[in-house]
Short mmCIF file of C-alpha atoms and ligand atoms in Angstrom, two decimals:
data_model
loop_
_atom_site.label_atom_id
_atom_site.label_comp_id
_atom_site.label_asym_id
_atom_site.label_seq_id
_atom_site.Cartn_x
_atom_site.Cartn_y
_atom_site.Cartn_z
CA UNK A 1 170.78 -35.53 -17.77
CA UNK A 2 168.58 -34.60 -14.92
CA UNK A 3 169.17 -35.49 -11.46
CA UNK A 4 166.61 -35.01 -9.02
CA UNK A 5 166.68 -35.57 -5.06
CA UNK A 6 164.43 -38.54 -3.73
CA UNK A 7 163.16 -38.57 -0.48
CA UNK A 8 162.88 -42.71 -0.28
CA UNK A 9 166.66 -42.67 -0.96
CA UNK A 10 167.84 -39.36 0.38
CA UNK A 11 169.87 -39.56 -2.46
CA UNK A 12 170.06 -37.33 -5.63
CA UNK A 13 169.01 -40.17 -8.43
CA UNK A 14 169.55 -40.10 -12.43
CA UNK A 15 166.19 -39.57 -13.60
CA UNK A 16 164.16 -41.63 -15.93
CA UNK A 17 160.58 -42.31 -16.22
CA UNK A 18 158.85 -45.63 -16.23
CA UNK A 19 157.57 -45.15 -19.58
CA UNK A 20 160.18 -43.65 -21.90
CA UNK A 21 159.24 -39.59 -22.67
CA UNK A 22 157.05 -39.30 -20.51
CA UNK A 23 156.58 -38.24 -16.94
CA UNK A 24 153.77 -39.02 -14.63
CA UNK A 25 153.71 -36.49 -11.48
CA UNK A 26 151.02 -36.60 -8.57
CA UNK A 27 151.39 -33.77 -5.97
CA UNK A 28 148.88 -33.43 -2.86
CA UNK A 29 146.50 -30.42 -3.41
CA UNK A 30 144.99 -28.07 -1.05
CA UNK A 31 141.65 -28.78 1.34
CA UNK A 32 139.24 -26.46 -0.04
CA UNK A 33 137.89 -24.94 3.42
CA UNK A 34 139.80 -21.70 3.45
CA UNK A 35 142.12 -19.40 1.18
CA UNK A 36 145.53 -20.47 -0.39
CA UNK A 37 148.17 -19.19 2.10
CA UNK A 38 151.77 -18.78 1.57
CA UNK A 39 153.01 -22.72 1.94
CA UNK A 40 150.20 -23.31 -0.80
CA UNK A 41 151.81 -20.65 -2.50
CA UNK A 42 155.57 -22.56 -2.33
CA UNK A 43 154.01 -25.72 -3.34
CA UNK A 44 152.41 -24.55 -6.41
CA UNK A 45 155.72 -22.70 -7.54
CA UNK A 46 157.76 -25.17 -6.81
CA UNK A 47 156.38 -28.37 -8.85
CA UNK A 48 155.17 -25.84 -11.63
CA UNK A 49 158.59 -25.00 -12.10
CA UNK A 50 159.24 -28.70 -12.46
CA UNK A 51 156.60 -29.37 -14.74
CA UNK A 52 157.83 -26.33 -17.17
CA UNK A 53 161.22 -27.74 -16.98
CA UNK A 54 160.32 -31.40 -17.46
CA UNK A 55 158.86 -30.34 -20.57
CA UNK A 56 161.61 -27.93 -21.58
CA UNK A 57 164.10 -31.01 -21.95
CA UNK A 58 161.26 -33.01 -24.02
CA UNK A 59 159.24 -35.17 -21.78
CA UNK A 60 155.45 -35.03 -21.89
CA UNK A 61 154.33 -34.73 -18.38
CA UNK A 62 151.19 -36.04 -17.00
CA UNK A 63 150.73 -33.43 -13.88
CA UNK A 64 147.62 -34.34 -11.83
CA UNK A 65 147.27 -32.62 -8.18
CA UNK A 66 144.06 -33.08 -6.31
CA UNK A 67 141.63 -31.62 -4.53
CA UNK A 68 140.42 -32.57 -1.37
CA UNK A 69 136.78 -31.74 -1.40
CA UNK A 70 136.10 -33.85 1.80
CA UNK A 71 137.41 -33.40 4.70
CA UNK A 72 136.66 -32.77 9.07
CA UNK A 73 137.40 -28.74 8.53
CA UNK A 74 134.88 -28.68 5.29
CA UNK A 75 132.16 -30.24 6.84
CA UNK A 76 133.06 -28.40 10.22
CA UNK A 77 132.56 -25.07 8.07
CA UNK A 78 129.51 -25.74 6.46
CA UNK A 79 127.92 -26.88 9.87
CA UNK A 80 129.07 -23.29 11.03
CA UNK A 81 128.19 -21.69 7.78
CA UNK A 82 124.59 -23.31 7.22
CA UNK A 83 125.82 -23.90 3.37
CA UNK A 84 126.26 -26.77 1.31
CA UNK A 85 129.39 -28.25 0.98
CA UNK A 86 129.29 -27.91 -2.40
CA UNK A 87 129.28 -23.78 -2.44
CA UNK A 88 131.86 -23.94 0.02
CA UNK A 89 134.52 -25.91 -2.21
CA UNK A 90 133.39 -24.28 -5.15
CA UNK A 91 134.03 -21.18 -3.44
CA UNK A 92 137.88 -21.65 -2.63
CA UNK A 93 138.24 -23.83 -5.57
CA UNK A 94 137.82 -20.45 -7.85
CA UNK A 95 139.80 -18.76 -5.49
CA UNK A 96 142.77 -21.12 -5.87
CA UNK A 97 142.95 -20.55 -9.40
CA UNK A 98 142.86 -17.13 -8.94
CA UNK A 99 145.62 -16.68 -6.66
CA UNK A 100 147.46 -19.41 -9.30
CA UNK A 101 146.73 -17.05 -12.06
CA UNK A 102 147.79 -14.00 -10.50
CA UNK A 103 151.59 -16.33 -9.37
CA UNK A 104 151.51 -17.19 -12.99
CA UNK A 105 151.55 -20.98 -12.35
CA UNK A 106 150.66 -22.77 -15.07
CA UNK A 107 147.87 -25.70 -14.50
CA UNK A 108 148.18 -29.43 -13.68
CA UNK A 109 146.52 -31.23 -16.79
CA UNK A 110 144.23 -32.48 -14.20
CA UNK A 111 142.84 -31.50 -11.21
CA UNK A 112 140.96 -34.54 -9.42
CA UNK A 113 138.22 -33.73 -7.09
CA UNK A 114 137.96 -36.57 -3.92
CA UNK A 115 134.23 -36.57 -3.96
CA UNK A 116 134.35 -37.99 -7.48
CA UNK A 117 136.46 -41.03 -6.75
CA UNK A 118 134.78 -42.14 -3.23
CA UNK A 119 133.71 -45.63 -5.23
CA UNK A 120 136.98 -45.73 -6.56
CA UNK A 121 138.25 -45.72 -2.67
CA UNK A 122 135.45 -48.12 -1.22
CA UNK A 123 136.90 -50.53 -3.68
CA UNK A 124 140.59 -50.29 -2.75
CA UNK A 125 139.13 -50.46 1.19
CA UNK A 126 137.76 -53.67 0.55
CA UNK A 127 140.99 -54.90 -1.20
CA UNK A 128 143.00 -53.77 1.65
CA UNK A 129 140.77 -56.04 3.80
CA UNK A 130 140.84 -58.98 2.19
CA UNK A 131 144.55 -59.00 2.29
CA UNK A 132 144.55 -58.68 5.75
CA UNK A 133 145.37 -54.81 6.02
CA UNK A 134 142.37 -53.67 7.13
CA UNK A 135 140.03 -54.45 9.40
CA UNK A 136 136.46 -52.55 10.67
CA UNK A 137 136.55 -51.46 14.22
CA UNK A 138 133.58 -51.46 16.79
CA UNK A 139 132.49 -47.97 16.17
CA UNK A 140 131.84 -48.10 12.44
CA UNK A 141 135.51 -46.70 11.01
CA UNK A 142 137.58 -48.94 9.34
CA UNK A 143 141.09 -48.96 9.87
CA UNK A 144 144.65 -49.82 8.52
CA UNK A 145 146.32 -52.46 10.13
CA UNK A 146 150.09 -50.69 9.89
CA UNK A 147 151.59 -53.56 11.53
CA UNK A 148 150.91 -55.78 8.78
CA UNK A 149 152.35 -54.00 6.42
CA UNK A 150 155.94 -54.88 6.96
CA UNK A 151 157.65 -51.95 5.22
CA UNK A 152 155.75 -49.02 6.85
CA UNK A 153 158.10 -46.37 7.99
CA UNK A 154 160.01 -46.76 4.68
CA UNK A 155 159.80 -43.52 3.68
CA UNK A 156 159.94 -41.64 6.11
CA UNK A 157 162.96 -43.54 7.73
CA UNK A 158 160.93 -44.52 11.11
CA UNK A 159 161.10 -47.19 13.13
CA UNK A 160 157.46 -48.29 14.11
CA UNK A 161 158.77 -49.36 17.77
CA UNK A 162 160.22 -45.79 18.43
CA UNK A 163 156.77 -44.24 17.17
CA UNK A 164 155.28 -46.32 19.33
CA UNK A 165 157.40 -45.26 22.38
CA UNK A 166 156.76 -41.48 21.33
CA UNK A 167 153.25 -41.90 21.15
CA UNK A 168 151.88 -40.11 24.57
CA UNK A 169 148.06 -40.67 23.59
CA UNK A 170 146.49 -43.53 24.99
CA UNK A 171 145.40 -45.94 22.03
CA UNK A 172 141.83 -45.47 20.98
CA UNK A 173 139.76 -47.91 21.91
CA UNK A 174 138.25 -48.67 18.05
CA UNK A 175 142.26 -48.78 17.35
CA UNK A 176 144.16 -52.74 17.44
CA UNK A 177 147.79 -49.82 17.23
CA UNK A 178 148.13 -46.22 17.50
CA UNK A 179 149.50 -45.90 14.37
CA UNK A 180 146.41 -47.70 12.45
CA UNK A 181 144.73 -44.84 10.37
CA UNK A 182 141.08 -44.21 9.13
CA UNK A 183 140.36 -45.77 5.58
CA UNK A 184 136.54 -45.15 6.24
CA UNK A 185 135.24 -43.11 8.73
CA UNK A 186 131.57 -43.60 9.91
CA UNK A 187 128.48 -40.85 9.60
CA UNK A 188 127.99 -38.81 12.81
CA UNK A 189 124.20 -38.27 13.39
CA UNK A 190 124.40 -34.11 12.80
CA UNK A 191 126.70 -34.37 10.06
CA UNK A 192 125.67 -33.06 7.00
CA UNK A 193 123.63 -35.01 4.28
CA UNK A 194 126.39 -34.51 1.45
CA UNK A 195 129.07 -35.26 3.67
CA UNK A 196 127.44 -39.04 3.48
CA UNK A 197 128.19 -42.03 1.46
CA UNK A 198 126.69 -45.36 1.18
CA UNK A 199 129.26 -48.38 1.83
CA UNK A 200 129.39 -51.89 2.60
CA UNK A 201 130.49 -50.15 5.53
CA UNK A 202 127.75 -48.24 6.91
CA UNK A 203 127.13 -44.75 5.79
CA UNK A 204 130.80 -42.69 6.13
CA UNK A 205 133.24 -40.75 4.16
CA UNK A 206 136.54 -41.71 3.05
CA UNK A 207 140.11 -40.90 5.35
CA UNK A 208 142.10 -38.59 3.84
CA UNK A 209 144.89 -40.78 3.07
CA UNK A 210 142.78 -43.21 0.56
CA UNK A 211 141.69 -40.40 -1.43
CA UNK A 212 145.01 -39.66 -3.03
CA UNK A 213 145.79 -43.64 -2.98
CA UNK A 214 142.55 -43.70 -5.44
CA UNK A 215 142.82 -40.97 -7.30
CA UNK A 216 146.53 -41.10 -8.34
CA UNK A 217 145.95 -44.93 -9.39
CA UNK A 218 142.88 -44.15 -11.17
CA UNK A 219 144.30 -41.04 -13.42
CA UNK A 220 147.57 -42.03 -13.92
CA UNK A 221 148.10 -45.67 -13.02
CA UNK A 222 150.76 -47.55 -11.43
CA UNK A 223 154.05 -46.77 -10.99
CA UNK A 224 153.87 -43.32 -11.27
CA UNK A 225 157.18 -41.14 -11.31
CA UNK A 226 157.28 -39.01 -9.36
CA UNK A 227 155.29 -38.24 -6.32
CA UNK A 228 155.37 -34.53 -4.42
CA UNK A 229 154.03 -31.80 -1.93
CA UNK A 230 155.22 -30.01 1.02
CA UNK A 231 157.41 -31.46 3.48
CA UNK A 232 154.35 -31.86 6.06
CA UNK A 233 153.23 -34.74 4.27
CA UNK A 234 155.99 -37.13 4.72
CA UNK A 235 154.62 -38.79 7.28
CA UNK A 236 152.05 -40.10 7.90
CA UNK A 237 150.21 -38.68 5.01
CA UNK A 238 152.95 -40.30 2.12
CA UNK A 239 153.69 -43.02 4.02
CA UNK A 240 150.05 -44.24 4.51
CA UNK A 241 149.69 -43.18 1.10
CA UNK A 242 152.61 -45.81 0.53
CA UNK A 243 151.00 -48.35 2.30
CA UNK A 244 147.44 -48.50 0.99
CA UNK A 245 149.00 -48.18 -2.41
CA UNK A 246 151.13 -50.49 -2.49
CA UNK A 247 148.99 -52.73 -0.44
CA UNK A 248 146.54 -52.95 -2.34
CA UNK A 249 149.05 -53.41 -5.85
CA UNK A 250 151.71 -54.43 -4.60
CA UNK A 251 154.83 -53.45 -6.78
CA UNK A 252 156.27 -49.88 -6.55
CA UNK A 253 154.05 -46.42 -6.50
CA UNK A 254 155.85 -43.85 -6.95
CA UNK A 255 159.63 -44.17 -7.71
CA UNK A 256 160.93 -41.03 -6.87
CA UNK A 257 159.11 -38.61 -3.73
CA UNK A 258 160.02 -34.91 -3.76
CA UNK A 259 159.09 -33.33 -1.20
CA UNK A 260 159.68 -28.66 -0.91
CA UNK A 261 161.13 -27.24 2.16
CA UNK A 262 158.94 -25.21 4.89
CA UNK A 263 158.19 -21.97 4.49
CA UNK A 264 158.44 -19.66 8.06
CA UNK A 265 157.06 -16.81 8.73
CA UNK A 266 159.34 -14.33 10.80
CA UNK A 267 161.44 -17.41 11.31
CA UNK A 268 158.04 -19.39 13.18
CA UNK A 269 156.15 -21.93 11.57
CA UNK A 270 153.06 -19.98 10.34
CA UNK A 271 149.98 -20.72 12.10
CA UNK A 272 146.70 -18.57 13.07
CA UNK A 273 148.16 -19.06 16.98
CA UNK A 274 151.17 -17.44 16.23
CA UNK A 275 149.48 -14.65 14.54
CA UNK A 276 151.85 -14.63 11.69
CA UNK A 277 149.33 -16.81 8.95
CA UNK A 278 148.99 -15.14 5.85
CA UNK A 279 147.01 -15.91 2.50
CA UNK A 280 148.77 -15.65 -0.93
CA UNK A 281 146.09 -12.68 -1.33
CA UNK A 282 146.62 -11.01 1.78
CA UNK A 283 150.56 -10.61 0.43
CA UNK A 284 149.89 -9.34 -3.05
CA UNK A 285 146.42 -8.50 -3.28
CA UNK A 286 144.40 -5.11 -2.37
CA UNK A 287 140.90 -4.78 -1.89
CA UNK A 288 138.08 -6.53 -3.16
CA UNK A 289 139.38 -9.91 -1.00
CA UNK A 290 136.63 -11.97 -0.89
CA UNK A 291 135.91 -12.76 -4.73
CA UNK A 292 137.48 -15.39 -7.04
CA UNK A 293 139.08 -12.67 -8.45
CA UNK A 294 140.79 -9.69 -6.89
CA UNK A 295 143.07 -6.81 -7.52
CA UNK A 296 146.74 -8.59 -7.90
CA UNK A 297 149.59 -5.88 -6.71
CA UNK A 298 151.57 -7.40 -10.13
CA UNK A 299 154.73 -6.19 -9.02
CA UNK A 300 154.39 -7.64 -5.37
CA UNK A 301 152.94 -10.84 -7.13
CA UNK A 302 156.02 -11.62 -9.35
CA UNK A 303 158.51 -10.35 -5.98
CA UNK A 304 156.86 -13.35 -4.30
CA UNK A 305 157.02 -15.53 -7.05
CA UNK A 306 160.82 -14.85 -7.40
CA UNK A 307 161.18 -15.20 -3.44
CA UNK A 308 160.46 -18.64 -4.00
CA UNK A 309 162.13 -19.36 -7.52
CA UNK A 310 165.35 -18.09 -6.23
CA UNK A 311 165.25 -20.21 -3.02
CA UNK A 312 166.31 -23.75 -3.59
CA UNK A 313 162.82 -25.73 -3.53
CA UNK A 314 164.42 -28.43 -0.68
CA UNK A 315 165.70 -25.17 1.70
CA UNK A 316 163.61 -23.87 4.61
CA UNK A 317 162.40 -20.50 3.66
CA UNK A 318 161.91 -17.44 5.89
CA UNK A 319 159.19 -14.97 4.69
CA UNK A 320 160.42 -11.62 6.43
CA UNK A 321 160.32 -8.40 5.63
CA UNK A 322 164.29 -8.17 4.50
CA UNK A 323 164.06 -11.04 2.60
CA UNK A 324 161.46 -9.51 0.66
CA UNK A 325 162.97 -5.87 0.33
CA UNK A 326 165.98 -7.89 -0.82
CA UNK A 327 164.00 -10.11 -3.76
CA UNK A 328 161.58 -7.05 -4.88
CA UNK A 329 164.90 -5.28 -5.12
CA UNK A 330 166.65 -8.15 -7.22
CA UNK A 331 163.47 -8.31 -9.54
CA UNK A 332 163.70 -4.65 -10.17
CA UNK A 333 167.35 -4.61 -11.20
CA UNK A 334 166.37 -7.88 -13.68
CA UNK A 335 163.74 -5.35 -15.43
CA UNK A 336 165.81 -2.49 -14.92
CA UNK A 337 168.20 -4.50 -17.33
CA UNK A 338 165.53 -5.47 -20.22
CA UNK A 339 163.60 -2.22 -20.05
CA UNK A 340 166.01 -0.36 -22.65
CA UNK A 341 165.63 -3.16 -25.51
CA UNK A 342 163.06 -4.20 -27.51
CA UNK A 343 162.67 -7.73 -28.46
CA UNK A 344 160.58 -9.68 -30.92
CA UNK A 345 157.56 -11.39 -30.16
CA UNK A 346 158.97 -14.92 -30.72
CA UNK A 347 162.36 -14.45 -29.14
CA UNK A 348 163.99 -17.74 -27.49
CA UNK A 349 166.27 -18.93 -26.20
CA UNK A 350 170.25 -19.39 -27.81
CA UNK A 351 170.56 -22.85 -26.63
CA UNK A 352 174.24 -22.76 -27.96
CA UNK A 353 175.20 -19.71 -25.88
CA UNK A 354 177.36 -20.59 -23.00
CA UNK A 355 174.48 -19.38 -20.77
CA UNK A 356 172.02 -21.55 -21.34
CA UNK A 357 174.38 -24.50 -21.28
CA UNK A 358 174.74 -23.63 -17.47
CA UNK A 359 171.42 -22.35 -16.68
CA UNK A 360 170.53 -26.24 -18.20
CA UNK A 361 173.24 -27.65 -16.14
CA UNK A 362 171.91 -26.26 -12.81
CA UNK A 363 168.25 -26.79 -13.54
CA UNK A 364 169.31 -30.70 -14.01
CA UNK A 365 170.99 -30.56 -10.78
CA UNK A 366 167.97 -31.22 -8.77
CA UNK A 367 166.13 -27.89 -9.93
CA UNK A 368 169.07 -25.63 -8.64
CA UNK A 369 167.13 -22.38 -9.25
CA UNK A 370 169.31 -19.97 -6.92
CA UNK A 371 172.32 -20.85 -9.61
CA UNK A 372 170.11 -20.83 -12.24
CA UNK A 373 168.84 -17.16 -10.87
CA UNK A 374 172.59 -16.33 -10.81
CA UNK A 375 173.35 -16.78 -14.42
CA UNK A 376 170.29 -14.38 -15.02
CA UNK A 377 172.60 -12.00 -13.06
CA UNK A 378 175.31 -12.56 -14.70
CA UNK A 379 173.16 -11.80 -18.11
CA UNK A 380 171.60 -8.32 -16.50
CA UNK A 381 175.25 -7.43 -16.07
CA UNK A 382 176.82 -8.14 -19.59
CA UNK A 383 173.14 -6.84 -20.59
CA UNK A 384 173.95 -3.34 -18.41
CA UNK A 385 177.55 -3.08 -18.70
CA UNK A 386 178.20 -3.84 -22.78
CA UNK A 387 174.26 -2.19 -23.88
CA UNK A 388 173.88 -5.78 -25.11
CA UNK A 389 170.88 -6.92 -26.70
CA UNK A 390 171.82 -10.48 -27.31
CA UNK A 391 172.57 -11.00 -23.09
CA UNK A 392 169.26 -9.00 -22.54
CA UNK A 393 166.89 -11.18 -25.19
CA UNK A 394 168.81 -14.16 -23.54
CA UNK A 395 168.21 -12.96 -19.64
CA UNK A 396 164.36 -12.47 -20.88
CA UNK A 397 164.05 -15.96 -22.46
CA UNK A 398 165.32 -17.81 -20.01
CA UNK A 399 163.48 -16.09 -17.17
CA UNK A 400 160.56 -17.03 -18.62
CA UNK A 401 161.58 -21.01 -18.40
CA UNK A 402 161.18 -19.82 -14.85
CA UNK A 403 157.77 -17.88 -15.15
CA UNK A 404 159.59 -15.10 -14.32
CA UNK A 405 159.96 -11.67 -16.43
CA UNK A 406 156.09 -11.83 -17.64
CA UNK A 407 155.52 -8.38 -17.46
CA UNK A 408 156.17 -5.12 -19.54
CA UNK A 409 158.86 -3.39 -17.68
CA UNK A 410 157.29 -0.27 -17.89
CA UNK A 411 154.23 -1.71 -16.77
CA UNK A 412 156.12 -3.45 -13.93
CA UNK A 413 158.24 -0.06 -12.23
CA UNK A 414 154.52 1.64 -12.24
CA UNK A 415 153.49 -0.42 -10.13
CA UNK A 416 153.42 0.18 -6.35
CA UNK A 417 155.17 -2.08 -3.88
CA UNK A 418 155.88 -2.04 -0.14
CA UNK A 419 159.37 -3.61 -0.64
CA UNK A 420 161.07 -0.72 -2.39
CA UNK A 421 163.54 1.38 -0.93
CA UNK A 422 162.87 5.03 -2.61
CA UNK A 423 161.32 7.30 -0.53
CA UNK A 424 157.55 7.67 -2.78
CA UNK A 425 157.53 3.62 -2.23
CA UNK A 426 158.82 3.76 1.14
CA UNK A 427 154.87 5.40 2.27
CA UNK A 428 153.98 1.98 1.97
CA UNK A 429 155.76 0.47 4.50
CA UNK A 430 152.73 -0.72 7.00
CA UNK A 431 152.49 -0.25 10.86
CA UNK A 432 153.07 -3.92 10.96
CA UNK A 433 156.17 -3.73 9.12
CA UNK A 434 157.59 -0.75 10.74
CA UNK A 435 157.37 -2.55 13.94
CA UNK A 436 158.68 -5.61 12.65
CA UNK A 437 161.66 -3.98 11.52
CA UNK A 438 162.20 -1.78 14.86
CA UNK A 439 162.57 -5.47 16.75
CA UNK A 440 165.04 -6.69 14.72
CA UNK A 441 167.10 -3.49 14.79
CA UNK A 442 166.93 -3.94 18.59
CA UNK A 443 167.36 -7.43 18.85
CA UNK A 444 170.49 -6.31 16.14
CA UNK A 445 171.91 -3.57 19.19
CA UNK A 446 171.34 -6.19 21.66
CA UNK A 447 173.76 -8.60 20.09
CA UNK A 448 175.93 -5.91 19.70
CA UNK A 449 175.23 -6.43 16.02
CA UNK A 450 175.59 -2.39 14.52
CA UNK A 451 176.21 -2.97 11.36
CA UNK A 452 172.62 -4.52 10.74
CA UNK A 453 171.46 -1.92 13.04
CA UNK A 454 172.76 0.88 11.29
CA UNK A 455 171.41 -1.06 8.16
CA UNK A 456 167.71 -1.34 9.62
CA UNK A 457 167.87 2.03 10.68
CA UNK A 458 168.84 3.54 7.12
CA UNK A 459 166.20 1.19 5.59
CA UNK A 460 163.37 2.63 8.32
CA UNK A 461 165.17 6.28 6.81
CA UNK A 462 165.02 5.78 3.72
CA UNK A 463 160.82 4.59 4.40
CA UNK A 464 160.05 7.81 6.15
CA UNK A 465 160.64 6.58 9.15
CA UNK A 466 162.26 7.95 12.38
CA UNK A 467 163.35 5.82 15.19
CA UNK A 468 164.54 7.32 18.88
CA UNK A 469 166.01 4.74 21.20
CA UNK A 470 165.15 5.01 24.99
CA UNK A 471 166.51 3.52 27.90
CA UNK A 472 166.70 -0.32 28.32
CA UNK A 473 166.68 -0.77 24.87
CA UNK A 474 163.23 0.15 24.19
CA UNK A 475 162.57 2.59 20.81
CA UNK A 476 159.94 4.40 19.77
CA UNK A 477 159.20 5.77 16.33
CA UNK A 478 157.48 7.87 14.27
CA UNK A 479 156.91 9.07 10.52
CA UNK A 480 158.76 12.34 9.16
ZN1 LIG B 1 147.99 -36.83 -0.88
#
């Protein structure tokens, strides 16, 4: 029986779908303005591997995640960029489903685009005012009124007193609260032509938060099961997703909210500020960047796809360079243990095996991949240690419940990758990375920490790489 963790709750709940079988799942989507980066890349993962395992135990699953096709950045970018709106989306939406492809993530059934649902939206804005919830303020927007709705802050567990207290910003004039949010936003003069729709209102676009309110009601009706995406949109995103929904319906909308973990970069929340931003293509692709499709490093690809798988969705997540050495050396000792055998086509899995009776029992916990990931180690080991087929067909079926193991071995070891440690991978070990790695040792001496800097400074060895430490701590290396 499958548990899974609600947010509402904060409690791990038995699940069971409103309609018996079958599972209706809405996750937030990506604004189309820019290329997939590496929390889009978590996201993905993580509620694809839901969706393969809800169907593994049976249900039929209904997965719709949007696209926001509308938005201040889009229209900001094709201001900048003198293009339509239109090429722009269309542009990142093909490269979304290439970096999906090449992360071997498996599609919603349906992939909503805003612009298509805008009446859809005007229609639930005019509900929302008639009960009371909205109202349209002196410069054209119209506006939730989130103190009338009396169980805002419910999911997010917060008090609308205290976010009024924390709220530094001086109210908006065209605001009754600071917390009211944009259901309909009015036309600037120099914005652009298909960034315009007609309304009782005046000419505008939609907010943000209405667009999933619409869309999820329209495709997959009311209550849904299970509603996702990263843990960003709790509030106010979800909860104002919450309140138009239910606001306008009344009754429940989604009765269980999942919600992924952050992923850091170098232990900082990634941002273009920060400098440490990175695209899903910018980690596993090379060359040819700018097209819908693009040369996918396979090997780096599936590393990053088992980074995440082996992570448990709900944890924080820390993309650095060890981490990564560490997963694209896990992966490799997973095909090092299936390369010897050869399997039919149409293997599967041996549901009566004691394996699979504990990879289902950890998968039901929640989605507890990392234990799930560990009975795959246990199964490269009997596979390894005993030259046994059976474990080895076993490890490779149930990997793929994960989307993991897709590739030929052979295929797999040819290819390149900058997280190996032999020394003809180790030439691929970047500037970047060198230097990355050459702080940490230090900040390892500092703490007095010499095991992990004896352990960097093997690593940086074994790479090609030489470091000489200087007074006050400071280093400076070089390739041999
Ligand atoms: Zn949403």
């Amino acid at each position: 029986m499958l548990h899974i963790y609600n947010t509402l709750t904060h409690t791990k709940e038995k699940f069971q779908p409103y309609h018996k079988g079958s599972v209706r799942m809405y996750v937030c989507g990506m604004t189309v303005y820019d290329f997939c980066h590496l929390g889009h890349a978590r996201v993905m993962i993580v509620f694809d591997i839901v969706q393969r395992w809800l169907r593994n135990i049976g249900f039929r699953v209904e997965y719709v995640r949007n696209i926001t096709d509308i938005d201040d950045k889009i229209i900001k970018r094709s201001l900048e960029l003198k293009k339509d709106i239109s090429d722009i989306t269309n542009f990142y939406i093909s490269a979304m489903h290439a970096d999906e492809r090449a992360l071997w993530v498996n599609s919603p059934n349906k992939e909503p685009r805003a612009t298509h649902y805008v009446d859809h939206m005007i229609e639930m804005i005019q509900q929302l005012e008639k009960k009371g919830l909205a109202y349209h303020a002196e410069n054209g927007d119209v506006n939730f009124k989130v103190r009338s709705f009396p169980s805002y802050g419910k999911l997010s567990r917060k008090d609308l007193d205290s976010l009024r207290s924390g709220e530094r910003v001086p109210v908006a004039s065209d605001k009754h609260d600071p917390l009211d949010f944009v259901l309909w936003k009015h036309s600037k003069e120099n914005d652009p032509d298909d960034s315009k729709w007609n309304s009782c209102y005046g000419i505008g676009r939609p907010g943000w938060h209405i667009e999933c309110s619409a869309m999820s009601h329209s495709i997959l009706g009311l209550p849904i099961d299970i509603h996702g995406g990263g843990p960003d949109l709790i509030f106010p995103h979800h909860e104002n997703e919450i309140a138009q929904t239910e606001g306008v319906y009344g009754g429940v909308f989604s009765h269980n909210w999942m919600h992924c973990g952050p992923l850091m970069v170098n232990d900082y929340k990634m941002s273009k500020s920060l400098n440490n931003y990175c695209t899903i293509r910018e980690a596993i692709g090379y060359g040819n960047l700018s097209n819908d499709e693009y040369c996918v490093n396979t090997r780096e690809a599936e590393m990053l796809r088992f980074f995440i798988v082996r992570n448990h969705y709900r944890s924080k997540q820390n993309y650095v360079i060890d981490n990564l050495i560490d997963a694209q050396s896990s992966l490799d000792k997973l095909y090092s243990a299936i390369i010897n055998f050869q399997f039919d086509s149409d293997y599967c899995v041996d549901w009566s095996d004691p394996s699979a009776t504990e990879f289902a029992e950890a998968m039901n916990d929640d989605f507890n991949t990392p234990k799930a990931v560990a009975i795959l180690f246990d199964l490269a080991s009997k596979a390894n240690r005993d030259n046994c087929v059976r474990s080895a067909r076993q490890l490779k079926s149930l990997s793929s419940i994960l989307g993991l193991l897709n590739q030929d071995p052979e295929n797999y070891f040819k290819s390149n990758t900058r997280y190996g440690s032999g020394s003809i991978k180790s030439v691929y070990l970047s500037d970047e990375d060198v230097e990355l790695l050459v702080l940490k040792r230090s900040q390892a001496k500092k703490n007095l920490d010499y095991k992990e800097s004896d352990y960097i400074r093997n690593l940086l060895k074994e790479s090609g790489i030489e470091v000489e430490d200087l007074p006050n701590y400071s280093t400076r290396w070089r390739r041999f």
